[in-house]
PDB file of N, CA, C and O in Angstrom:
ATOM      1  N   UNK A1023     -30.507   1.054 -26.554  1.00 67.00           N
ATOM      2  CA  UNK A1023     -30.071   1.534 -25.309  1.00 67.00           C
ATOM      3  C   UNK A1023     -28.654   0.915 -24.899  1.00 67.00           C
ATOM      4  O   UNK A1023     -28.396  -0.151 -25.111  1.00 67.00           O
ATOM      5  N   UNK A1024     -27.774   1.875 -24.594  1.00 89.00           N
ATOM      6  CA  UNK A1024     -26.425   1.522 -24.232  1.00 89.00           C
ATOM      7  C   UNK A1024     -26.374   0.918 -22.773  1.00 89.00           C
ATOM      8  O   UNK A1024     -26.933   1.523 -21.897  1.00 89.00           O
ATOM      9  N   UNK A1025     -25.727  -0.229 -22.706  1.00 95.00           N
ATOM     10  CA  UNK A1025     -25.635  -0.730 -21.267  1.00 95.00           C
ATOM     11  C   UNK A1025     -24.362  -0.134 -20.643  1.00 95.00           C
ATOM     12  O   UNK A1025     -23.460   0.224 -21.325  1.00 95.00           O
ATOM     13  N   UNK A1026     -24.405  -0.078 -19.401  1.00 97.00           N
ATOM     14  CA  UNK A1026     -23.250   0.486 -18.595  1.00 97.00           C
ATOM     15  C   UNK A1026     -22.169  -0.611 -18.461  1.00 97.00           C
ATOM     16  O   UNK A1026     -22.526  -1.680 -17.938  1.00 97.00           O
ATOM     17  N   UNK A1027     -21.037  -0.360 -18.957  1.00 98.00           N
ATOM     18  CA  UNK A1027     -19.953  -1.408 -18.943  1.00 98.00           C
ATOM     19  C   UNK A1027     -19.204  -1.238 -17.562  1.00 98.00           C
ATOM     20  O   UNK A1027     -18.557  -0.232 -17.215  1.00 98.00           O
ATOM     21  N   UNK A1028     -19.177  -2.367 -16.936  1.00 98.00           N
ATOM     22  CA  UNK A1028     -18.653  -2.430 -15.593  1.00 98.00           C
ATOM     23  C   UNK A1028     -17.378  -3.294 -15.377  1.00 98.00           C
ATOM     24  O   UNK A1028     -17.359  -4.388 -16.099  1.00 98.00           O
ATOM     25  N   UNK A1029     -16.502  -2.842 -14.494  1.00 98.00           N
ATOM     26  CA  UNK A1029     -15.369  -3.619 -14.146  1.00 98.00           C
ATOM     27  C   UNK A1029     -15.323  -3.871 -12.698  1.00 98.00           C
ATOM     28  O   UNK A1029     -15.597  -2.928 -11.896  1.00 98.00           O
ATOM     29  N   UNK A1030     -15.124  -5.132 -12.303  1.00 98.00           N
ATOM     30  CA  UNK A1030     -15.182  -5.453 -10.705  1.00 98.00           C
ATOM     31  C   UNK A1030     -13.671  -5.714 -10.469  1.00 98.00           C
ATOM     32  O   UNK A1030     -13.003  -6.556 -10.985  1.00 98.00           O
ATOM     33  N   UNK A1031     -13.213  -5.008  -9.479  1.00 97.00           N
ATOM     34  CA  UNK A1031     -11.822  -5.124  -9.048  1.00 97.00           C
ATOM     35  C   UNK A1031     -11.815  -5.487  -7.404  1.00 97.00           C
ATOM     36  O   UNK A1031     -12.145  -4.576  -6.677  1.00 97.00           O
ATOM     37  N   UNK A1032     -11.510  -6.727  -7.142  1.00 97.00           N
ATOM     38  CA  UNK A1032     -11.471  -7.188  -5.770  1.00 97.00           C
ATOM     39  C   UNK A1032     -10.710  -8.322  -5.668  1.00 97.00           C
ATOM     40  O   UNK A1032     -10.803  -9.281  -6.374  1.00 97.00           O
ATOM     41  N   UNK A1033      -9.855  -8.382  -4.629  1.00 96.00           N
ATOM     42  CA  UNK A1033      -8.998  -9.552  -4.453  1.00 96.00           C
ATOM     43  C   UNK A1033      -9.656 -10.742  -3.910  1.00 96.00           C
ATOM     44  O   UNK A1033      -9.092 -11.827  -3.775  1.00 96.00           O
ATOM     45  N   UNK A1034     -10.986 -10.712  -3.537  1.00 95.00           N
ATOM     46  CA  UNK A1034     -11.786 -11.816  -2.911  1.00 95.00           C
ATOM     47  C   UNK A1034     -12.701 -12.241  -3.963  1.00 95.00           C
ATOM     48  O   UNK A1034     -13.583 -11.511  -4.362  1.00 95.00           O
ATOM     49  N   UNK A1035     -12.599 -13.550  -4.377  1.00 94.00           N
ATOM     50  CA  UNK A1035     -13.354 -14.103  -5.373  1.00 94.00           C
ATOM     51  C   UNK A1035     -14.934 -14.075  -4.951  1.00 94.00           C
ATOM     52  O   UNK A1035     -15.784 -13.821  -5.762  1.00 94.00           O
ATOM     53  N   UNK A1036     -15.187 -14.327  -3.709  1.00 96.00           N
ATOM     54  CA  UNK A1036     -16.588 -14.302  -3.256  1.00 96.00           C
ATOM     55  C   UNK A1036     -17.322 -12.931  -3.324  1.00 96.00           C
ATOM     56  O   UNK A1036     -18.400 -12.862  -3.731  1.00 96.00           O
ATOM     57  N   UNK A1037     -16.462 -11.931  -3.096  1.00 96.00           N
ATOM     58  CA  UNK A1037     -16.983 -10.512  -3.199  1.00 96.00           C
ATOM     59  C   UNK A1037     -17.203 -10.246  -4.643  1.00 96.00           C
ATOM     60  O   UNK A1037     -18.274  -9.520  -4.963  1.00 96.00           O
ATOM     61  N   UNK A1038     -16.309 -10.756  -5.508  1.00 97.00           N
ATOM     62  CA  UNK A1038     -16.656 -10.512  -6.955  1.00 97.00           C
ATOM     63  C   UNK A1038     -17.885 -11.158  -7.419  1.00 97.00           C
ATOM     64  O   UNK A1038     -18.695 -10.596  -8.149  1.00 97.00           O
ATOM     65  N   UNK A1039     -18.203 -12.359  -6.891  1.00 96.00           N
ATOM     66  CA  UNK A1039     -19.354 -13.187  -7.272  1.00 96.00           C
ATOM     67  C   UNK A1039     -20.598 -12.478  -6.801  1.00 96.00           C
ATOM     68  O   UNK A1039     -21.626 -12.441  -7.427  1.00 96.00           O
ATOM     69  N   UNK A1040     -20.571 -11.852  -5.630  1.00 97.00           N
ATOM     70  CA  UNK A1040     -21.733 -11.119  -5.090  1.00 97.00           C
ATOM     71  C   UNK A1040     -22.080  -9.957  -6.006  1.00 97.00           C
ATOM     72  O   UNK A1040     -23.334  -9.702  -6.357  1.00 97.00           O
ATOM     73  N   UNK A1041     -21.127  -9.146  -6.345  1.00 97.00           N
ATOM     74  CA  UNK A1041     -21.300  -8.023  -7.209  1.00 97.00           C
ATOM     75  C   UNK A1041     -21.836  -8.483  -8.614  1.00 97.00           C
ATOM     76  O   UNK A1041     -22.752  -7.913  -9.189  1.00 97.00           O
ATOM     77  N   UNK A1042     -21.175  -9.513  -9.131  1.00 97.00           N
ATOM     78  CA  UNK A1042     -21.656 -10.055 -10.363  1.00 97.00           C
ATOM     79  C   UNK A1042     -23.077 -10.482 -10.343  1.00 97.00           C
ATOM     80  O   UNK A1042     -23.801 -10.231 -11.310  1.00 97.00           O
ATOM     81  N   UNK A1043     -23.560 -11.162  -9.325  1.00 97.00           N
ATOM     82  CA  UNK A1043     -24.889 -11.593  -9.171  1.00 97.00           C
ATOM     83  C   UNK A1043     -25.910 -10.402  -9.265  1.00 97.00           C
ATOM     84  O   UNK A1043     -26.880 -10.448 -10.037  1.00 97.00           O
ATOM     85  N   UNK A1044     -25.518  -9.410  -8.443  1.00 96.00           N
ATOM     86  CA  UNK A1044     -26.444  -8.181  -8.475  1.00 96.00           C
ATOM     87  C   UNK A1044     -26.473  -7.498  -9.859  1.00 96.00           C
ATOM     88  O   UNK A1044     -27.500  -7.164 -10.432  1.00 96.00           O
ATOM     89  N   UNK A1045     -25.300  -7.490 -10.473  1.00 97.00           N
ATOM     90  CA  UNK A1045     -25.300  -6.797 -11.929  1.00 97.00           C
ATOM     91  C   UNK A1045     -25.959  -7.634 -12.926  1.00 97.00           C
ATOM     92  O   UNK A1045     -26.621  -7.149 -13.778  1.00 97.00           O
ATOM     93  N   UNK A1046     -25.912  -8.941 -12.831  1.00 95.00           N
ATOM     94  CA  UNK A1046     -26.464  -9.794 -13.801  1.00 95.00           C
ATOM     95  C   UNK A1046     -28.026  -9.779 -13.697  1.00 95.00           C
ATOM     96  O   UNK A1046     -28.746 -10.050 -14.677  1.00 95.00           O
ATOM     97  N   UNK A1047     -28.503  -9.371 -12.502  1.00 95.00           N
ATOM     98  CA  UNK A1047     -29.991  -9.295 -12.333  1.00 95.00           C
ATOM     99  C   UNK A1047     -30.548  -7.939 -12.899  1.00 95.00           C
ATOM    100  O   UNK A1047     -31.692  -7.718 -12.986  1.00 95.00           O
ATOM    101  N   UNK A1048     -29.588  -7.019 -13.318  1.00 94.00           N
ATOM    102  CA  UNK A1048     -30.017  -5.678 -13.837  1.00 94.00           C
ATOM    103  C   UNK A1048     -29.694  -5.632 -15.412  1.00 94.00           C
ATOM    104  O   UNK A1048     -28.526  -5.871 -15.751  1.00 94.00           O
ATOM    105  N   UNK A1049     -30.563  -5.320 -16.201  1.00 92.00           N
ATOM    106  CA  UNK A1049     -30.482  -5.521 -17.586  1.00 92.00           C
ATOM    107  C   UNK A1049     -29.607  -4.261 -18.220  1.00 92.00           C
ATOM    108  O   UNK A1049     -29.072  -4.411 -19.280  1.00 92.00           O
ATOM    109  N   UNK A1050     -29.499  -3.210 -17.454  1.00 96.00           N
ATOM    110  CA  UNK A1050     -28.772  -2.072 -17.977  1.00 96.00           C
ATOM    111  C   UNK A1050     -27.252  -2.186 -17.799  1.00 96.00           C
ATOM    112  O   UNK A1050     -26.481  -1.256 -18.170  1.00 96.00           O
ATOM    113  N   UNK A1051     -26.749  -3.267 -17.094  1.00 97.00           N
ATOM    114  CA  UNK A1051     -25.351  -3.357 -16.739  1.00 97.00           C
ATOM    115  C   UNK A1051     -24.635  -4.522 -17.451  1.00 97.00           C
ATOM    116  O   UNK A1051     -25.316  -5.619 -17.573  1.00 97.00           O
ATOM    117  N   UNK A1052     -23.446  -4.295 -17.990  1.00 96.00           N
ATOM    118  CA  UNK A1052     -22.684  -5.417 -18.572  1.00 96.00           C
ATOM    119  C   UNK A1052     -21.294  -5.491 -17.869  1.00 96.00           C
ATOM    120  O   UNK A1052     -20.660  -4.467 -17.740  1.00 96.00           O
ATOM    121  N   UNK A1053     -20.911  -6.630 -17.463  1.00 97.00           N
ATOM    122  CA  UNK A1053     -19.619  -6.885 -16.865  1.00 97.00           C
ATOM    123  C   UNK A1053     -18.564  -7.101 -17.905  1.00 97.00           C
ATOM    124  O   UNK A1053     -18.687  -8.157 -18.624  1.00 97.00           O
ATOM    125  N   UNK A1054     -17.676  -6.242 -18.096  1.00 97.00           N
ATOM    126  CA  UNK A1054     -16.598  -6.434 -19.152  1.00 97.00           C
ATOM    127  C   UNK A1054     -15.427  -7.209 -18.673  1.00 97.00           C
ATOM    128  O   UNK A1054     -14.846  -7.937 -19.499  1.00 97.00           O
ATOM    129  N   UNK A1055     -15.246  -7.248 -17.332  1.00 98.00           N
ATOM    130  CA  UNK A1055     -14.174  -8.094 -16.860  1.00 98.00           C
ATOM    131  C   UNK A1055     -14.141  -7.995 -15.305  1.00 98.00           C
ATOM    132  O   UNK A1055     -14.751  -7.135 -14.826  1.00 98.00           O
ATOM    133  N   UNK A1056     -13.425  -9.017 -14.713  1.00 97.00           N
ATOM    134  CA  UNK A1056     -13.230  -8.892 -13.257  1.00 97.00           C
ATOM    135  C   UNK A1056     -11.700  -9.095 -12.982  1.00 97.00           C
ATOM    136  O   UNK A1056     -11.022  -9.750 -13.891  1.00 97.00           O
ATOM    137  N   UNK A1057     -11.198  -8.399 -11.961  1.00 97.00           N
ATOM    138  CA  UNK A1057      -9.743  -8.555 -11.795  1.00 97.00           C
ATOM    139  C   UNK A1057      -9.524  -8.729 -10.189  1.00 97.00           C
ATOM    140  O   UNK A1057     -10.294  -8.212  -9.438  1.00 97.00           O
ATOM    141  N   UNK A1058      -8.488  -9.418  -9.870  1.00 96.00           N
ATOM    142  CA  UNK A1058      -8.121  -9.749  -8.472  1.00 96.00           C
ATOM    143  C   UNK A1058      -7.253  -8.782  -7.883  1.00 96.00           C
ATOM    144  O   UNK A1058      -6.916  -8.767  -6.821  1.00 96.00           O
ATOM    145  N   UNK A1059      -6.693  -7.824  -8.788  1.00 95.00           N
ATOM    146  CA  UNK A1059      -5.752  -6.791  -8.284  1.00 95.00           C
ATOM    147  C   UNK A1059      -5.849  -5.541  -9.103  1.00 95.00           C
ATOM    148  O   UNK A1059      -6.331  -5.516 -10.215  1.00 95.00           O
ATOM    149  N   UNK A1060      -5.277  -4.507  -8.500  1.00 95.00           N
ATOM    150  CA  UNK A1060      -5.274  -3.204  -9.210  1.00 95.00           C
ATOM    151  C   UNK A1060      -4.343  -3.263 -10.464  1.00 95.00           C
ATOM    152  O   UNK A1060      -4.674  -2.622 -11.461  1.00 95.00           O
ATOM    153  N   UNK A1061      -3.296  -4.041 -10.412  1.00 94.00           N
ATOM    154  CA  UNK A1061      -2.466  -4.231 -11.456  1.00 94.00           C
ATOM    155  C   UNK A1061      -3.126  -4.777 -12.733  1.00 94.00           C
ATOM    156  O   UNK A1061      -2.926  -4.410 -13.879  1.00 94.00           O
ATOM    157  N   UNK A1062      -3.990  -5.802 -12.471  1.00 96.00           N
ATOM    158  CA  UNK A1062      -4.796  -6.431 -13.518  1.00 96.00           C
ATOM    159  C   UNK A1062      -5.722  -5.385 -14.057  1.00 96.00           C
ATOM    160  O   UNK A1062      -5.927  -5.276 -15.237  1.00 96.00           O
ATOM    161  N   UNK A1063      -6.409  -4.595 -13.219  1.00 97.00           N
ATOM    162  CA  UNK A1063      -7.335  -3.583 -13.610  1.00 97.00           C
ATOM    163  C   UNK A1063      -6.745  -2.510 -14.491  1.00 97.00           C
ATOM    164  O   UNK A1063      -7.321  -2.065 -15.427  1.00 97.00           O
ATOM    165  N   UNK A1064      -5.463  -2.214 -14.209  1.00 95.00           N
ATOM    166  CA  UNK A1064      -4.823  -1.186 -14.960  1.00 95.00           C
ATOM    167  C   UNK A1064      -4.725  -1.564 -16.472  1.00 95.00           C
ATOM    168  O   UNK A1064      -4.974  -0.834 -17.339  1.00 95.00           O
ATOM    169  N   UNK A1065      -4.380  -2.885 -16.659  1.00 96.00           N
ATOM    170  CA  UNK A1065      -4.242  -3.445 -17.971  1.00 96.00           C
ATOM    171  C   UNK A1065      -5.603  -3.436 -18.633  1.00 96.00           C
ATOM    172  O   UNK A1065      -5.804  -3.069 -19.864  1.00 96.00           O
ATOM    173  N   UNK A1066      -6.694  -3.802 -17.975  1.00 97.00           N
ATOM    174  CA  UNK A1066      -8.074  -3.938 -18.572  1.00 97.00           C
ATOM    175  C   UNK A1066      -8.469  -2.591 -18.907  1.00 97.00           C
ATOM    176  O   UNK A1066      -9.133  -2.346 -20.019  1.00 97.00           O
ATOM    177  N   UNK A1067      -8.226  -1.518 -18.136  1.00 97.00           N
ATOM    178  CA  UNK A1067      -8.657  -0.240 -18.373  1.00 97.00           C
ATOM    179  C   UNK A1067      -8.057   0.417 -19.688  1.00 97.00           C
ATOM    180  O   UNK A1067      -8.595   1.196 -20.339  1.00 97.00           O
ATOM    181  N   UNK A1068      -6.769  -0.120 -19.951  1.00 95.00           N
ATOM    182  CA  UNK A1068      -6.111   0.275 -21.174  1.00 95.00           C
ATOM    183  C   UNK A1068      -6.670  -0.467 -22.435  1.00 95.00           C
ATOM    184  O   UNK A1068      -6.594   0.220 -23.553  1.00 95.00           O
ATOM    185  N   UNK A1069      -7.283  -1.527 -22.272  1.00 96.00           N
ATOM    186  CA  UNK A1069      -7.729  -2.367 -23.391  1.00 96.00           C
ATOM    187  C   UNK A1069      -9.169  -2.310 -23.623  1.00 96.00           C
ATOM    188  O   UNK A1069      -9.608  -2.484 -24.818  1.00 96.00           O
ATOM    189  N   UNK A1070     -10.031  -2.011 -22.609  1.00 97.00           N
ATOM    190  CA  UNK A1070     -11.352  -2.056 -22.848  1.00 97.00           C
ATOM    191  C   UNK A1070     -12.111  -0.766 -22.328  1.00 97.00           C
ATOM    192  O   UNK A1070     -11.634  -0.048 -21.471  1.00 97.00           O
ATOM    193  N   UNK A1071     -13.191  -0.540 -22.861  1.00 96.00           N
ATOM    194  CA  UNK A1071     -14.075   0.618 -22.408  1.00 96.00           C
ATOM    195  C   UNK A1071     -14.856   0.343 -21.132  1.00 96.00           C
ATOM    196  O   UNK A1071     -15.481  -0.754 -21.098  1.00 96.00           O
ATOM    197  N   UNK A1072     -14.622   1.096 -20.076  1.00 98.00           N
ATOM    198  CA  UNK A1072     -15.266   0.838 -18.780  1.00 98.00           C
ATOM    199  C   UNK A1072     -16.010   2.187 -18.432  1.00 98.00           C
ATOM    200  O   UNK A1072     -15.434   3.192 -18.402  1.00 98.00           O
ATOM    201  N   UNK A1073     -17.321   2.049 -18.112  1.00 98.00           N
ATOM    202  CA  UNK A1073     -18.034   3.142 -17.629  1.00 98.00           C
ATOM    203  C   UNK A1073     -18.116   3.286 -16.040  1.00 98.00           C
ATOM    204  O   UNK A1073     -18.152   4.422 -15.464  1.00 98.00           O
ATOM    205  N   UNK A1074     -18.124   2.138 -15.457  1.00 98.00           N
ATOM    206  CA  UNK A1074     -18.188   2.037 -13.959  1.00 98.00           C
ATOM    207  C   UNK A1074     -17.364   0.969 -13.497  1.00 98.00           C
ATOM    208  O   UNK A1074     -17.377  -0.133 -13.874  1.00 98.00           O
ATOM    209  N   UNK A1075     -16.588   1.348 -12.377  1.00 98.00           N
ATOM    210  CA  UNK A1075     -15.666   0.356 -11.741  1.00 98.00           C
ATOM    211  C   UNK A1075     -16.098   0.179 -10.295  1.00 98.00           C
ATOM    212  O   UNK A1075     -16.272   1.154  -9.512  1.00 98.00           O
ATOM    213  N   UNK A1076     -16.298  -1.149  -9.998  1.00 98.00           N
ATOM    214  CA  UNK A1076     -16.488  -1.450  -8.519  1.00 98.00           C
ATOM    215  C   UNK A1076     -15.123  -1.793  -7.862  1.00 98.00           C
ATOM    216  O   UNK A1076     -14.331  -2.754  -8.435  1.00 98.00           O
ATOM    217  N   UNK A1077     -14.705  -0.939  -6.939  1.00 97.00           N
ATOM    218  CA  UNK A1077     -13.236  -1.062  -6.619  1.00 97.00           C
ATOM    219  C   UNK A1077     -13.149  -1.405  -5.037  1.00 97.00           C
ATOM    220  O   UNK A1077     -13.714  -0.637  -4.214  1.00 97.00           O
ATOM    221  N   UNK A1078     -12.462  -2.364  -4.764  1.00 96.00           N
ATOM    222  CA  UNK A1078     -12.118  -2.698  -3.395  1.00 96.00           C
ATOM    223  C   UNK A1078     -11.087  -1.884  -2.848  1.00 96.00           C
ATOM    224  O   UNK A1078     -10.075  -1.449  -3.525  1.00 96.00           O
ATOM    225  N   UNK A1079     -11.128  -1.395  -1.521  1.00 93.00           N
ATOM    226  CA  UNK A1079     -10.201  -0.457  -0.949  1.00 93.00           C
ATOM    227  C   UNK A1079      -9.005  -1.282  -0.497  1.00 93.00           C
ATOM    228  O   UNK A1079      -7.913  -0.959  -0.798  1.00 93.00           O
ATOM    229  N   UNK A1080      -9.199  -2.446   0.239  1.00 92.00           N
ATOM    230  CA  UNK A1080      -8.109  -3.171   0.833  1.00 92.00           C
ATOM    231  C   UNK A1080      -7.748  -4.296  -0.196  1.00 92.00           C
ATOM    232  O   UNK A1080      -8.365  -5.363  -0.168  1.00 92.00           O
ATOM    233  N   UNK A1081      -6.649  -4.162  -0.822  1.00 90.00           N
ATOM    234  CA  UNK A1081      -6.080  -5.158  -1.683  1.00 90.00           C
ATOM    235  C   UNK A1081      -4.547  -5.185  -1.487  1.00 90.00           C
ATOM    236  O   UNK A1081      -3.975  -4.212  -1.041  1.00 90.00           O
ATOM    237  N   UNK A1082      -3.936  -6.403  -1.677  1.00 87.00           N
ATOM    238  CA  UNK A1082      -2.422  -6.500  -1.500  1.00 87.00           C
ATOM    239  C   UNK A1082      -1.742  -5.645  -2.547  1.00 87.00           C
ATOM    240  O   UNK A1082      -2.265  -5.383  -3.639  1.00 87.00           O
ATOM    241  N   UNK A1083      -0.577  -5.266  -2.289  1.00 88.00           N
ATOM    242  CA  UNK A1083       0.332  -4.506  -3.101  1.00 88.00           C
ATOM    243  C   UNK A1083      -0.010  -3.117  -3.361  1.00 88.00           C
ATOM    244  O   UNK A1083       0.442  -2.180  -2.748  1.00 88.00           O
ATOM    245  N   UNK A1084      -1.188  -2.936  -4.080  1.00 89.00           N
ATOM    246  CA  UNK A1084      -1.565  -1.597  -4.402  1.00 89.00           C
ATOM    247  C   UNK A1084      -3.169  -1.480  -3.978  1.00 89.00           C
ATOM    248  O   UNK A1084      -3.954  -2.176  -4.445  1.00 89.00           O
ATOM    249  N   UNK A1085      -3.235  -0.599  -2.985  1.00 92.00           N
ATOM    250  CA  UNK A1085      -4.680  -0.442  -2.492  1.00 92.00           C
ATOM    251  C   UNK A1085      -5.549   0.350  -3.443  1.00 92.00           C
ATOM    252  O   UNK A1085      -5.046   0.988  -4.380  1.00 92.00           O
ATOM    253  N   UNK A1086      -6.826   0.142  -3.203  1.00 93.00           N
ATOM    254  CA  UNK A1086      -7.793   0.681  -4.230  1.00 93.00           C
ATOM    255  C   UNK A1086      -7.731   2.157  -4.384  1.00 93.00           C
ATOM    256  O   UNK A1086      -7.732   2.656  -5.479  1.00 93.00           O
ATOM    257  N   UNK A1087      -7.672   2.881  -3.291  1.00 93.00           N
ATOM    258  CA  UNK A1087      -7.655   4.328  -3.401  1.00 93.00           C
ATOM    259  C   UNK A1087      -6.311   4.885  -4.008  1.00 93.00           C
ATOM    260  O   UNK A1087      -6.305   5.857  -4.748  1.00 93.00           O
ATOM    261  N   UNK A1088      -5.236   4.125  -3.694  1.00 94.00           N
ATOM    262  CA  UNK A1088      -3.876   4.607  -4.207  1.00 94.00           C
ATOM    263  C   UNK A1088      -3.895   4.285  -5.774  1.00 94.00           C
ATOM    264  O   UNK A1088      -3.424   5.099  -6.530  1.00 94.00           O
ATOM    265  N   UNK A1089      -4.560   3.203  -6.151  1.00 95.00           N
ATOM    266  CA  UNK A1089      -4.726   2.849  -7.588  1.00 95.00           C
ATOM    267  C   UNK A1089      -5.556   3.898  -8.261  1.00 95.00           C
ATOM    268  O   UNK A1089      -5.203   4.362  -9.345  1.00 95.00           O
ATOM    269  N   UNK A1090      -6.643   4.229  -7.669  1.00 94.00           N
ATOM    270  CA  UNK A1090      -7.551   5.236  -8.304  1.00 94.00           C
ATOM    271  C   UNK A1090      -6.808   6.608  -8.462  1.00 94.00           C
ATOM    272  O   UNK A1090      -6.967   7.277  -9.483  1.00 94.00           O
ATOM    273  N   UNK A1091      -5.882   7.025  -7.567  1.00 94.00           N
ATOM    274  CA  UNK A1091      -5.136   8.210  -7.799  1.00 94.00           C
ATOM    275  C   UNK A1091      -4.187   8.161  -8.988  1.00 94.00           C
ATOM    276  O   UNK A1091      -3.800   9.245  -9.451  1.00 94.00           O
ATOM    277  N   UNK A1092      -3.853   7.058  -9.446  1.00 94.00           N
ATOM    278  CA  UNK A1092      -2.880   6.870 -10.532  1.00 94.00           C
ATOM    279  C   UNK A1092      -3.538   7.053 -11.891  1.00 94.00           C
ATOM    280  O   UNK A1092      -2.821   7.212 -12.908  1.00 94.00           O
ATOM    281  N   UNK A1093      -4.929   7.005 -11.893  1.00 95.00           N
ATOM    282  CA  UNK A1093      -5.632   7.099 -13.127  1.00 95.00           C
ATOM    283  C   UNK A1093      -5.829   8.450 -13.625  1.00 95.00           C
ATOM    284  O   UNK A1093      -6.466   9.291 -12.874  1.00 95.00           O
ATOM    285  N   UNK A1094      -5.502   8.781 -14.898  1.00 93.00           N
ATOM    286  CA  UNK A1094      -5.681  10.176 -15.384  1.00 93.00           C
ATOM    287  C   UNK A1094      -7.116  10.447 -15.673  1.00 93.00           C
ATOM    288  O   UNK A1094      -7.676  11.422 -15.417  1.00 93.00           O
ATOM    289  N   UNK A1095      -7.833   9.395 -16.280  1.00 92.00           N
ATOM    290  CA  UNK A1095      -9.266   9.545 -16.595  1.00 92.00           C
ATOM    291  C   UNK A1095     -10.038   8.323 -16.132  1.00 92.00           C
ATOM    292  O   UNK A1095     -10.450   7.556 -16.975  1.00 92.00           O
ATOM    293  N   UNK A1096     -10.259   8.263 -14.900  1.00 95.00           N
ATOM    294  CA  UNK A1096     -10.995   7.050 -14.297  1.00 95.00           C
ATOM    295  C   UNK A1096     -12.430   7.015 -14.659  1.00 95.00           C
ATOM    296  O   UNK A1096     -13.086   8.055 -14.883  1.00 95.00           O
ATOM    297  N   UNK A1097     -12.980   5.873 -14.776  1.00 97.00           N
ATOM    298  CA  UNK A1097     -14.421   5.755 -14.924  1.00 97.00           C
ATOM    299  C   UNK A1097     -15.067   6.167 -13.595  1.00 97.00           C
ATOM    300  O   UNK A1097     -14.429   6.483 -12.595  1.00 97.00           O
ATOM    301  N   UNK A1098     -16.387   6.139 -13.627  1.00 97.00           N
ATOM    302  CA  UNK A1098     -17.078   6.341 -12.398  1.00 97.00           C
ATOM    303  C   UNK A1098     -16.748   5.160 -11.470  1.00 97.00           C
ATOM    304  O   UNK A1098     -16.526   4.141 -11.962  1.00 97.00           O
ATOM    305  N   UNK A1099     -16.723   5.499 -10.119  1.00 97.00           N
ATOM    306  CA  UNK A1099     -16.287   4.362  -9.295  1.00 97.00           C
ATOM    307  C   UNK A1099     -17.204   4.198  -8.094  1.00 97.00           C
ATOM    308  O   UNK A1099     -17.708   5.182  -7.499  1.00 97.00           O
ATOM    309  N   UNK A1100     -17.454   2.997  -7.673  1.00 97.00           N
ATOM    310  CA  UNK A1100     -18.214   2.689  -6.499  1.00 97.00           C
ATOM    311  C   UNK A1100     -17.144   1.878  -5.693  1.00 97.00           C
ATOM    312  O   UNK A1100     -16.602   0.867  -6.061  1.00 97.00           O
ATOM    313  N   UNK A1101     -16.878   2.455  -4.508  1.00 95.00           N
ATOM    314  CA  UNK A1101     -15.904   1.768  -3.524  1.00 95.00           C
ATOM    315  C   UNK A1101     -16.701   0.646  -2.821  1.00 95.00           C
ATOM    316  O   UNK A1101     -17.743   0.813  -2.268  1.00 95.00           O
ATOM    317  N   UNK A1102     -16.054  -0.542  -2.875  1.00 92.00           N
ATOM    318  CA  UNK A1102     -16.623  -1.684  -2.107  1.00 92.00           C
ATOM    319  C   UNK A1102     -15.723  -2.060  -1.003  1.00 92.00           C
ATOM    320  O   UNK A1102     -14.616  -1.745  -0.887  1.00 92.00           O
TER     321      UNK A1102
END
């Protein structure tokens, strides 16, 4: 069975840890990376396969929704 590959994008480390904890309790999900900014996430999306992205809306420099609009083929997204 294929696990769902997840990327967590949030500028707050505590928010990242909360999402990580929930995902680690679910056997069908695998965290491929965590990012503190949309710019970091852009690089990860180019290098790794991601099925589902947990995306914070309010981040410095590039907001979550603005970042999402820049992606040609975004993964499934859950806004946090």
